[in-house]
Phi, psi and omega in degrees: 000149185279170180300316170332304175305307188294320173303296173324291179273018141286336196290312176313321025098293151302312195279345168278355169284310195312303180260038138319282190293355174247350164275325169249021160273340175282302177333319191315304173306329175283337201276312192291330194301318169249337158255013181223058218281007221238343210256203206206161190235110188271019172280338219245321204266333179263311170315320207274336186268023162272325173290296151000311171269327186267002172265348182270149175236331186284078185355297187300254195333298213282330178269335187286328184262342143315312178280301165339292189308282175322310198290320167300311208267346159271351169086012219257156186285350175187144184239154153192142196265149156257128183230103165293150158295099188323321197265339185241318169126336187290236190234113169293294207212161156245174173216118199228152191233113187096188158263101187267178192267231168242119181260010164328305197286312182321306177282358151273344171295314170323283171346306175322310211260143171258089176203155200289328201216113164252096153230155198308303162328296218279356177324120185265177184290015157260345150260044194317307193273000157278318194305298166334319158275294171314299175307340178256013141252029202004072181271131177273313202194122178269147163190152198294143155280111184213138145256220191284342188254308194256142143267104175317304192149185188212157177257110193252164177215132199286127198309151159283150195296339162258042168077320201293135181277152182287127171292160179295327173282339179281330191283332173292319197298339184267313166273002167270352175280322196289350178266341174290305168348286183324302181306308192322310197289296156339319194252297175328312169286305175304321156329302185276003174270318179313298189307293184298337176260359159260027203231331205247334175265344165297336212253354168259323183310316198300306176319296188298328198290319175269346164314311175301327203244333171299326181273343180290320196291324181305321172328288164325298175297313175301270230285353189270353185269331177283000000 
């Protein structure tokens, strides 16, 4: 080869060296963008709800932005938490991403059942009549907000939107957020119990403080009549 020649394919050589790596990383992105529309990175989707959870105090926010996040990354037509009541057991409050659908009967089939995790596929034929419930409120998949001790409430999620049934990495992915989740929510419900209950001793503190001064006045009035 002339020297001319030699220069050329070094020169090439570098630059594909140069440009490799953002070449293949852009391809990466067009090949998932059309052939993997479904897929997700779950380490990146429990990082953004780790950022979430450790920025929030607020039980509502912190779970509505949770559920967002899960919910983009399964593709599911609705995600929504049930958060029970410490003292009755019932239903405190829901927090829903999407539209579900009237989840009454579902949720009492849930209630029912003692199991940690529901999905509605994997129903064998003795839960012929959950399966049946859960599918015509098109719950794809349940699962408990629980720590170590308490049950919190549960997340239920809605079939995905492109039909495709939850993959096993979409079922880890669930149960490792409802456990993050849980703690999250549990320390959010304590805050606002706090809150609400100095919130309940300012307004007696406030009370008594005018009583005290309704009773100085009756004072006054006495002692300016003796």
């Amino acid at each position: 080869l002339s020297m001319g020649q030699q220069a050329s394919f070094v020169g090439i050589a570098l630059l594909l060296a140069l440009t490799f790596a953002p070449l293949k990383r852009f391809f990466d992105r067009a090949t998932r963008a059309v052939f993997y529309q479904d897929a997700y990175d779950t380490q990146q989707v429990l990082d953004d709800i780790s950022t979430v959870l450790v920025s929030r105090v607020d039980v509502r926010r912190l779970t509505r932005e949770s559920l967002t996040i899960l919910r983009n990354a399964l593709k599911s037509d609705f995600a929504m938490v049930v958060l029970l009541d410490a003292k009755s057991g019932g239903v405190d409050r829901t927090i829903s991403i999407g539209r579900p659908p009237q989840m009454l009967e579902a949720y009492s089939a849930i209630v029912r059942r003692a199991a940690s995790m529901i999905v509605t596929d994997e129903l064998d034929s003795h839960d012929a009549d959950m399966y049946r419930t859960l599918q015509h409120a098109n719950v794809a998949a349940v699962v408990n907000l629980e720590t170590s001790k308490d049950l919190i409430g549960y997340i239920i999620y809605g079939i995905k939107s492109n039909g495709r049934i939850y993959s096993n990495d979409d079922l880890k992915l669930i149960r490792i957020a409802a456990d993050e989740l849980a703690v999250a929510a549990q320390n959010a419900l304590r805050f606002e119990e706090i809150a609400h209950f100095n919130e309940t001793l300012q307004a007696q503190v406030r009370e008594a403080t005018g009583e005290l001064r309704e009773s100085n006045k009756k004072l006054k009035s006495l002692d300016n009549a003796k």
